[in-house]
Short mmCIF file of C-alpha atoms in Angstrom, two decimals:
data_model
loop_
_atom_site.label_atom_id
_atom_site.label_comp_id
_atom_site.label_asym_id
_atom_site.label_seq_id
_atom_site.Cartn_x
_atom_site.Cartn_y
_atom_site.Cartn_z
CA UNK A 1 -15.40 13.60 0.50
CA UNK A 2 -12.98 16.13 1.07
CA UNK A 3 -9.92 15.80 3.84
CA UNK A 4 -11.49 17.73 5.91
CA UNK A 5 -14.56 15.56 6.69
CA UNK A 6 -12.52 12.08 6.41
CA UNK A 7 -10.39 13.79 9.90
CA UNK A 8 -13.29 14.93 11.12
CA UNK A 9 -14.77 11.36 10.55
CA UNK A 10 -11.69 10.12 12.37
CA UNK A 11 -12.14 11.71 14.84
CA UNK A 12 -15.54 11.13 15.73
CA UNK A 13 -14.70 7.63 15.26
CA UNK A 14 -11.22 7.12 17.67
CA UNK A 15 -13.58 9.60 19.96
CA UNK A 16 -16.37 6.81 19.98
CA UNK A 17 -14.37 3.76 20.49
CA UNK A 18 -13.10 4.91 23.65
CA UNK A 19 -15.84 6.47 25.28
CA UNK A 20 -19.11 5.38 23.49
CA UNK A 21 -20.50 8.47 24.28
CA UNK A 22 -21.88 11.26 21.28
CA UNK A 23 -18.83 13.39 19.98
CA UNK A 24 -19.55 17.02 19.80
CA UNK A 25 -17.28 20.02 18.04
CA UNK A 26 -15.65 20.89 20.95
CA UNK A 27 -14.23 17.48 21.02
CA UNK A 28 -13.43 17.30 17.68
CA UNK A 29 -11.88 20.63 17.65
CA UNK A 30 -8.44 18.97 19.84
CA UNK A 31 -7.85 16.75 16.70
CA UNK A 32 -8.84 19.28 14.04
CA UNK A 33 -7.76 23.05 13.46
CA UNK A 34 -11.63 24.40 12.59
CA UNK A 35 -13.44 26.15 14.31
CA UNK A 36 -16.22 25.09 16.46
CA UNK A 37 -19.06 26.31 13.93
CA UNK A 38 -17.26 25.12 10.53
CA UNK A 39 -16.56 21.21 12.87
CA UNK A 40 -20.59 21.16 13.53
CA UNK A 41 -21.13 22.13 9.61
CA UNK A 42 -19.05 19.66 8.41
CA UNK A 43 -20.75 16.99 11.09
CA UNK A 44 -24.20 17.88 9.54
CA UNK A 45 -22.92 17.17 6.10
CA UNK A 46 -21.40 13.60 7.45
CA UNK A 47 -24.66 12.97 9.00
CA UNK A 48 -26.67 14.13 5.57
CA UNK A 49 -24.33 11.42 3.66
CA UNK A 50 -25.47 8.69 6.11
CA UNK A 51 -21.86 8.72 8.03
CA UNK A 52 -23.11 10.34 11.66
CA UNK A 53 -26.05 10.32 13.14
CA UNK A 54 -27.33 12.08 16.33
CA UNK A 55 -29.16 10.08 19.11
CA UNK A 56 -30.85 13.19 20.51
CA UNK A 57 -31.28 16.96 19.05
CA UNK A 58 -29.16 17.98 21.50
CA UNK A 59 -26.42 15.45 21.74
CA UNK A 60 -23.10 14.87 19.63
CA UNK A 61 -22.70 12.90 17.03
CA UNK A 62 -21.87 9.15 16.71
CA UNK A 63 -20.59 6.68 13.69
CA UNK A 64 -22.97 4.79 11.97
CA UNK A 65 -21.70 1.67 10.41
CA UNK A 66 -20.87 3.64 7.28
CA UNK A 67 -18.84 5.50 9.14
CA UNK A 68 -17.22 2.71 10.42
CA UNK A 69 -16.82 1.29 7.29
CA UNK A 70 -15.15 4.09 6.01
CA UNK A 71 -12.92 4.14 9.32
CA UNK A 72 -12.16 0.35 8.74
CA UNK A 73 -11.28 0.74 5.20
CA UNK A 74 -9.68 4.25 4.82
CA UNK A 75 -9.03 5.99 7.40
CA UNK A 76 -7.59 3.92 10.38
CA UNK A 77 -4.42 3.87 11.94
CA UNK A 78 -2.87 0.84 12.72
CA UNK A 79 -1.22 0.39 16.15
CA UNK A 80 1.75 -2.49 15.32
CA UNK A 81 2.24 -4.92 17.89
CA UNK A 82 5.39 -4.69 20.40
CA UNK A 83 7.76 -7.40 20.75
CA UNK A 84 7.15 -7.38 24.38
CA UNK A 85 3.21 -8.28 23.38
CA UNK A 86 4.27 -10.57 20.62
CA UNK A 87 6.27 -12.75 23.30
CA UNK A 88 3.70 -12.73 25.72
CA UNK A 89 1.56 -14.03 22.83
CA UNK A 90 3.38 -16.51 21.97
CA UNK A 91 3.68 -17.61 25.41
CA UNK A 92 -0.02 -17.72 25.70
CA UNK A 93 -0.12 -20.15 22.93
CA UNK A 94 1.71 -22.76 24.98
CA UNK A 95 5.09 -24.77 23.72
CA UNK A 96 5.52 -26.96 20.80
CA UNK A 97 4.50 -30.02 22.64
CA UNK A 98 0.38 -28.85 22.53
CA UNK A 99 -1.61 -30.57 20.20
CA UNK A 100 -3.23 -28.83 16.78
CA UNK A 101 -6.34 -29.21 19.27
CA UNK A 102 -4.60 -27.60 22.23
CA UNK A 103 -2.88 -24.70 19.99
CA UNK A 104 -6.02 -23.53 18.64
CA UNK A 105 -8.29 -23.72 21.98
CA UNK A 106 -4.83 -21.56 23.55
CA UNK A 107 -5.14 -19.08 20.98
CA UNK A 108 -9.25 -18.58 21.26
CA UNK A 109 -9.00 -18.38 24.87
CA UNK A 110 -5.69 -15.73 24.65
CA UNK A 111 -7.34 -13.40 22.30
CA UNK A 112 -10.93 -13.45 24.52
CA UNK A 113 -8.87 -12.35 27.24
CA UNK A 114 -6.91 -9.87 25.46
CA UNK A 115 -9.61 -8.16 23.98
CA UNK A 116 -12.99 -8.66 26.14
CA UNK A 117 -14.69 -9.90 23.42
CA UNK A 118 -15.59 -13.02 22.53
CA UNK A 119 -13.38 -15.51 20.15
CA UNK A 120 -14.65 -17.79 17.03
CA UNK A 121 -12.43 -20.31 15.90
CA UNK A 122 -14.06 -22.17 12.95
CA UNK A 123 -12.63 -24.31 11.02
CA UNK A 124 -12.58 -24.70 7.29
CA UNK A 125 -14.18 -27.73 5.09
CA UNK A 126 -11.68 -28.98 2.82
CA UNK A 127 -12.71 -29.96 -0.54
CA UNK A 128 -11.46 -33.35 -2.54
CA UNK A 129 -10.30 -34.74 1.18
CA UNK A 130 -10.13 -38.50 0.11
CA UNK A 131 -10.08 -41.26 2.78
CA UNK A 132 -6.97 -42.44 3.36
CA UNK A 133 -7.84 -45.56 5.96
CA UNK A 134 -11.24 -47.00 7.08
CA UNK A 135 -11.08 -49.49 9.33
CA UNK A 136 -13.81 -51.52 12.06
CA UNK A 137 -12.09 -53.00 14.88
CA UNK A 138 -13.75 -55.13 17.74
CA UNK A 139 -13.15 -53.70 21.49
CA UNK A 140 -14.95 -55.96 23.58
CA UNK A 141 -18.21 -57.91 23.42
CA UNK A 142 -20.77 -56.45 20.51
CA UNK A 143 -18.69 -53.10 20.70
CA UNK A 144 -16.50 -51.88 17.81
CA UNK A 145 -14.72 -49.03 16.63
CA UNK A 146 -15.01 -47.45 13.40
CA UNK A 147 -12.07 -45.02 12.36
CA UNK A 148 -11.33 -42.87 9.99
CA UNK A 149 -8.77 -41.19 8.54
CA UNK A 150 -8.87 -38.45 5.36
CA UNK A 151 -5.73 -36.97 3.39
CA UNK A 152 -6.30 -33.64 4.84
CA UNK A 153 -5.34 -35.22 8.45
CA UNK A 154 -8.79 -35.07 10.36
CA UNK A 155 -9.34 -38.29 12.30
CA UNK A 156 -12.78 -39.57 13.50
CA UNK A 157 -13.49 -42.43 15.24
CA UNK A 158 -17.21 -43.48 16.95
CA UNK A 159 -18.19 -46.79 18.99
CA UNK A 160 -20.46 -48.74 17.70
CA UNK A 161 -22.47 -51.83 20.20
CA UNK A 162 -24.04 -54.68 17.88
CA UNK A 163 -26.56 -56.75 19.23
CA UNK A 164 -24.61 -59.67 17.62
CA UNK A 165 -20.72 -60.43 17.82
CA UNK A 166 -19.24 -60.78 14.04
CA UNK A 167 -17.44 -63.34 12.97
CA UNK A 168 -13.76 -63.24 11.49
CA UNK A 169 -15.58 -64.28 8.78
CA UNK A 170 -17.69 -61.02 8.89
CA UNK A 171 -15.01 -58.81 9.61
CA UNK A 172 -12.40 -59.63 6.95
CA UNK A 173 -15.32 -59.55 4.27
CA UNK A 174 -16.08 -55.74 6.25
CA UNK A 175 -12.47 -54.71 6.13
CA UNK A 176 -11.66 -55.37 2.44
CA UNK A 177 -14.99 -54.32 0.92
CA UNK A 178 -14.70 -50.98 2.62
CA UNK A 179 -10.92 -50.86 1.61
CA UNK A 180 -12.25 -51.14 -1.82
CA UNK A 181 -15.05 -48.98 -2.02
CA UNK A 182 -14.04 -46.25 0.46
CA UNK A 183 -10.22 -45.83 0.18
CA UNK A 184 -9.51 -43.25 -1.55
CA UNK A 185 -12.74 -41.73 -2.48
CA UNK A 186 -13.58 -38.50 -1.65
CA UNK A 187 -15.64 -37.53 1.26
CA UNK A 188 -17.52 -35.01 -0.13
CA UNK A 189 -19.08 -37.84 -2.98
CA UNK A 190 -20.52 -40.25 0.11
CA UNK A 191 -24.18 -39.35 -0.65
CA UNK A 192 -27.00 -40.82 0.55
CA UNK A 193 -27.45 -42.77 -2.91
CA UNK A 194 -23.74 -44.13 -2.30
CA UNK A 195 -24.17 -45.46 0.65
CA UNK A 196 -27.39 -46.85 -0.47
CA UNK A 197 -25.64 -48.59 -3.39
CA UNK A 198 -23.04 -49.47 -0.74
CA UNK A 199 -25.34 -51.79 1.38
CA UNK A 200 -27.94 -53.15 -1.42
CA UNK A 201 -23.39 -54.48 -2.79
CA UNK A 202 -22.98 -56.25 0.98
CA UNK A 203 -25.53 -58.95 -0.61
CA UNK A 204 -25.65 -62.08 2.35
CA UNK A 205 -23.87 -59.66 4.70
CA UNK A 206 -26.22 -56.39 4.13
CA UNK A 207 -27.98 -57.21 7.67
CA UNK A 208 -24.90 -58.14 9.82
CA UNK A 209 -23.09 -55.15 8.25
CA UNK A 210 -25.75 -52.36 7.58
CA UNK A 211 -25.37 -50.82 11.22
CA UNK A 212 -21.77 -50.35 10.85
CA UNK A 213 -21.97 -48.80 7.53
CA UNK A 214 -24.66 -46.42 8.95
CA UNK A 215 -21.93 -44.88 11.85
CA UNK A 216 -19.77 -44.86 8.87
CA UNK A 217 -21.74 -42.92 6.81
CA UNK A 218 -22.12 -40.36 10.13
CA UNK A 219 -18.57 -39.99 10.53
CA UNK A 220 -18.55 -38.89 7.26
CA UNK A 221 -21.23 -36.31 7.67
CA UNK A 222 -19.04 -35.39 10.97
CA UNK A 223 -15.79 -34.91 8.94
CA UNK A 224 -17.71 -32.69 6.12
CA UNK A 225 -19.46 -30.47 8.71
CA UNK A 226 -17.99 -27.40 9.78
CA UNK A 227 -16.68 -27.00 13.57
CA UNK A 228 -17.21 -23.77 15.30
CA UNK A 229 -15.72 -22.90 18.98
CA UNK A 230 -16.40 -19.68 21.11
CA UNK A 231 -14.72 -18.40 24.04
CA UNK A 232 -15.75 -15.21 25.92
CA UNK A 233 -19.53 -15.93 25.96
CA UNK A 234 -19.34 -14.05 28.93
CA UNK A 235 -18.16 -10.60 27.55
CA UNK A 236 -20.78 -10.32 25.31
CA UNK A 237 -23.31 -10.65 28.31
CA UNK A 238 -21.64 -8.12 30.09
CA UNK A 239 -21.17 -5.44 27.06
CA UNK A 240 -23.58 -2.99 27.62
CA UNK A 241 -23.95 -1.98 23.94
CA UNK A 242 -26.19 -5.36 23.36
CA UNK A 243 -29.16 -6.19 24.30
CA UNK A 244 -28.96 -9.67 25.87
CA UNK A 245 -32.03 -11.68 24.83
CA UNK A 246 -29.98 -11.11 21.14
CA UNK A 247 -26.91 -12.42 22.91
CA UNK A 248 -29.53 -15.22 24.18
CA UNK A 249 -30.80 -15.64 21.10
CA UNK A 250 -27.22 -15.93 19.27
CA UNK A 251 -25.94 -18.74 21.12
CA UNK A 252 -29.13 -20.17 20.12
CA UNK A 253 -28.23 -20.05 16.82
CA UNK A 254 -24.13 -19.81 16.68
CA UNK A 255 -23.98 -22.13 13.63
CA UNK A 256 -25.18 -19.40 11.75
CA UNK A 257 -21.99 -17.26 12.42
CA UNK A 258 -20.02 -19.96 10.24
CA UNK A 259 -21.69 -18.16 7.07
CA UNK A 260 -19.65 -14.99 7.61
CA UNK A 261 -16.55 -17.96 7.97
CA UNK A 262 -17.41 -19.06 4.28
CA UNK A 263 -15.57 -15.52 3.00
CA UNK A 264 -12.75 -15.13 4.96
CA UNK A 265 -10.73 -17.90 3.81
CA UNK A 266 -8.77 -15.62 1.42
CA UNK A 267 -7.69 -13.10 4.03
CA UNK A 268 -8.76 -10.87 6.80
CA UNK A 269 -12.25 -9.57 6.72
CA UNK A 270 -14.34 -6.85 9.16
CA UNK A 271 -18.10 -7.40 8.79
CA UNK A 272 -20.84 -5.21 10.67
CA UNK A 273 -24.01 -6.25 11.64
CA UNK A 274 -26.11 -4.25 9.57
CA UNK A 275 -24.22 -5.93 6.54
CA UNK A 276 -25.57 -9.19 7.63
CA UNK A 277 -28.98 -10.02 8.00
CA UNK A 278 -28.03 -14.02 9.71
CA UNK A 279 -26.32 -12.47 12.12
CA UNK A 280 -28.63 -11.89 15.18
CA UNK A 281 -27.02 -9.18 17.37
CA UNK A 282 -27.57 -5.32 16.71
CA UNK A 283 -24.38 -3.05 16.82
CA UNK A 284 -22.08 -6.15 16.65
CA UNK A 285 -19.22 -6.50 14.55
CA UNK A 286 -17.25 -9.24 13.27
CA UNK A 287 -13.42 -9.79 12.55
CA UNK A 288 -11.76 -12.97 11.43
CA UNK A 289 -8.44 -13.77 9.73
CA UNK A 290 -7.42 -16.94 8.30
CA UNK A 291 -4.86 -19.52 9.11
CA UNK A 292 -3.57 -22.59 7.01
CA UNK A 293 -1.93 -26.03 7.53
CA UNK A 294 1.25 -25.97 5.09
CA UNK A 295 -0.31 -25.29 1.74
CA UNK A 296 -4.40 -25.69 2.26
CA UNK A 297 -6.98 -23.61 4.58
CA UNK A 298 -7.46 -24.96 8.14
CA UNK A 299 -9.67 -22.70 9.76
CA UNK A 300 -10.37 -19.18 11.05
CA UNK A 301 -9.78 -16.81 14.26
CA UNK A 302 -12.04 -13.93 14.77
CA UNK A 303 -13.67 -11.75 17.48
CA UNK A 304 -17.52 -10.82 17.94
CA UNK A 305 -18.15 -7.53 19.80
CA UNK A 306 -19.84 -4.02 19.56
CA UNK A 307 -19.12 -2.05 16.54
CA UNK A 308 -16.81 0.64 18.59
CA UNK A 309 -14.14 -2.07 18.82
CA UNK A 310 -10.51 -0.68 18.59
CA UNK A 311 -10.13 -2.02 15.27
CA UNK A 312 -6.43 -0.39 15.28
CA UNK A 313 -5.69 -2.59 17.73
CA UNK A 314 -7.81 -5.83 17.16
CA UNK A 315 -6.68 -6.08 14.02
CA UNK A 316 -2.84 -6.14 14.36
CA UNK A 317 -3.77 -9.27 17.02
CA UNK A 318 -6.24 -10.63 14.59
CA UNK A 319 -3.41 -11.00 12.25
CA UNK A 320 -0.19 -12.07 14.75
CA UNK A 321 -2.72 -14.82 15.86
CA UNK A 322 -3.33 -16.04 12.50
CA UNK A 323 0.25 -15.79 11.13
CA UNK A 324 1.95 -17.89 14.22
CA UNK A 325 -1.16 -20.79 14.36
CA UNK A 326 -0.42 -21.17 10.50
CA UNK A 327 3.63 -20.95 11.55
CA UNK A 328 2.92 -23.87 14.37
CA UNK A 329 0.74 -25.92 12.84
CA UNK A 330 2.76 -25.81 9.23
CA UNK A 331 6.20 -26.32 11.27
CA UNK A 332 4.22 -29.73 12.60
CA UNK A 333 3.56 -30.54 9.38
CA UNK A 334 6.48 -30.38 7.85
CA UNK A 335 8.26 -32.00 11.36
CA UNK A 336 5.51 -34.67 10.34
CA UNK A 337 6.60 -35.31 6.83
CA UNK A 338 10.31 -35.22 7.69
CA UNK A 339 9.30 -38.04 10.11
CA UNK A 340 7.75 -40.21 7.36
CA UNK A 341 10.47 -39.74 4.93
CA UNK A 342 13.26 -41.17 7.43
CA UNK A 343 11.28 -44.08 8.19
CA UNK A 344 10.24 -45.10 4.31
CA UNK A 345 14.14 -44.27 3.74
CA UNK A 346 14.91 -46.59 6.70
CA UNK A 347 12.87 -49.13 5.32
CA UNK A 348 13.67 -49.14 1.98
CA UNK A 349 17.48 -49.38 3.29
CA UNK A 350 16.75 -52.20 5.69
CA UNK A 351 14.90 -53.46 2.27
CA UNK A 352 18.36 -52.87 0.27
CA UNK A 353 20.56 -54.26 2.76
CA UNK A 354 18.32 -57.50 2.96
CA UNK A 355 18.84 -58.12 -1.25
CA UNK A 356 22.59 -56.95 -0.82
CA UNK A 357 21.93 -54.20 -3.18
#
C-alpha cells in the first residue's frame, strides 16, 4: 500500500472515531492534498482490499476492522499523557494506605469513568504457587475456619459448620497431617485423585475429617480459578453502536472474556471482535495491558467498547494504569519484604544476645 492510501486510511479512521458517521472525499480532502476524484479512487481501492466499506451506495466510507487493524498497528498517532492527567490519575488511585484489593477496584472504576467504556480487571493464575500454610481452626460450636495461604500471596479462607464438634484429639491429628501432605505442594497438583488418596490416608479419622478436606479441596479450586471484575456495565448499554440483547447476552457469559486475558500477559494487546469468535458482542473491541507484583504476573487492565474507540488516547491510559498498579503493588512488596527481614534480623539478634554471642 502506497502512502497515499495509508493517510487516506488515517484519515477515514481519526474521521470515524469521532463522529461515527461514513467519511466521504470532501472530508478527507482537509487532511490530504488530492483532489476530490483521485481521494474517492483511492477509497474504492481501500474498499477493494477489504480496508473500507460503504454502508449505502450513496454514503461515505467507514473502517472495517482491517482497517482498524492497520490503524492500530501502523498508522496511529499516539496522544502522550499530560502531567496534569497523570496526577489526577494517580489521585484517582487513592494513597498508599488502600489495599492490593482497593488499588485495583480504584483503578477499574477510574479508567470506566475516564473513558465511557467499560473496565476488565482479571487477574492472572500463577503457576508452581505452593502452599505456604494450611490451617483449620475452631470459631464457635461445630463451625471452623479453613485458611489458606500460597507463596504467590493469595489468601483464602471459607467456614465450615460440622454436625459434630472435634476433639483436640481430632484437630492436632488434622493440623499435622495437612502440614505434611499440603505444605508446600503446589496448588496446581491437588487433583481430584490427590485428594482422593488424601482421605482413603485419614484411615480412623476419614469420616470426622472428610468434610473439612472437601472445603479444602474448594479453596483450592478457588485459588486456581481465574477472577474477573467489570466496571462500566452501564456504558456499554448506553453505546449505541451495540445491540443490547449482545450486551445482555455478554454479561451472561463474561467468563468467557478471560480467554482474550490468557495472551496479554506479555504486554499490551488490541483485539477486535471479528478476531474472536468467544467474544459475543459485534463491533466491540478489546484492550488490555498487563501489570505484575515485583517479578511475576498479577493480573490485567483493559477496556471493552465499540471498535471506533480513540485508541490514541486509550492506549497511553491503558499503559499509565498498568505501569503505576505494577509500581504500587511492587513498592508493597518490597515494603513487605523489608518488613520481614528486620524482624528475622531482630530475632536472630535477640537469639545472639540470649547465647552471648
Amino acid at each position: 500500500m502506497d502512502s497515499r492510501k495509508l493517510k487516506i486510511l488515517q484519515a477515514v479512521v481519526d474521521e470515524y472515531i469521532v463522529t461515527g458517521e461514513p467519511v466521504g472525499s470532501k472530508t478527507v480532502m482537509n487532511h490530504i492534498k488530492a483532489s476530490s476524484a483521485t481521494i474517492r479512487n483511492e477509497m474504492a481501492e481501500l474498499e477493494k482490499q477489504g480496508y473500507l466499506e460503504q454502508p449505502h451506495t450513496s454514503a461515505g466510507r467507514i473502517p472495517t476492522y482491517k482497517g482498524f487493524r492497520m490503524y492500530v498497528d501502523l498508522l496511529m498517532e499516539r496522544n502522550p499523557l499530560s502531567d496534569d492527567e497523570k496526577k489526577f490519575i494517580d489521585r484517582m488511585l487513592g494513597d498508599e494506605t488502600a489495599t492490593e484489593e482497593e488499588l485495583v477496584n480504584s483503578a477499574s472504576l477510574a479508567l470506566s469513568q475516564l473513558t465511557q467504556c467499560a473496565s476488565v480487571v482479571a487477574s492472572s493464575t500463577p503457576k508452581f504457587s505452593l502452599i505456604s500454610k494450611v490451617e483449620v481452626i475452631p470459631t464457635g460450636k461445630r463451625m471452623y475456619v479453613i485458611l489458606m495461604i500460597t507463596s504467590n500471596g493469595k489468601i483464602k479462607n471459607k467456614v465450615c459448620r460440622l454436625e459434630f464438634d472435634l476433639t483436640n484429639e481430632q484437630l492436632d491429628f488434622l493440623g499435622n497431617y495437612l502440614e505434611e501432605n499440603l505444605q508446600g505442594v503446589s496448588v496446581d497438583d491437588l487433583s481430584d485423585e490427590v485428594f482422593d488418596k488424601l482421605k482413603t490416608a485419614l484411615g480412623t479419622y476419614m469420616v470426622s475429617l472428610t468434610p473439612l478436606l472437601n472445603e479444602l479441596f474448594s479453596l483450592a479450586k478457588e485459588i486456581t480459578a481465574q477472577d474477573i471484575m467489570i466496571k462500566g456495565e452501564k456504558n456499554l448499554l448506553t453505546c449505541k453502536d451495540f445491540n443490547q440483547n449482545e450486551i445482555i447476552d455478554f454479561f451472561d457469559h463474561r467468563q468467557e472474556v478471560l480467554k482474550f486475558f490468557d495472551h496479554t500477559f506479555s504486554g499490551l494487546e488490541v483485539s477486535f471482535s471479528p478476531e474472536n469468535d468467544s467474544f459475543a458482542i459485534h463491533n466491540s473491541s478489546i484492550i488490555a495491558a498487563p501489570f505484575k507484583k515485583g517479578n511475576q504476573n498479577a493480573g490485567a487492565i483493559g477496556l471493552i467498547g465499540p471498535m471506533r474507540l480513540d485508541y490514541s488516547k486509550f492506549i497511553p491510559y491503558l499503559e499509565y494504569f498498568s505501569q503505576r498498579i505494577t509500581d504500587l503493588l511492587s513498592q508493597r512488596e518490597m515494603e513487605s519484604y523489608g518488613e520481614d527481614f528486620d524482624e528475622n534480623n531482630n530475632t536472630k539478634a535477640i537469639e545472639e544476645d540470649k547465647n552471648g554471642t
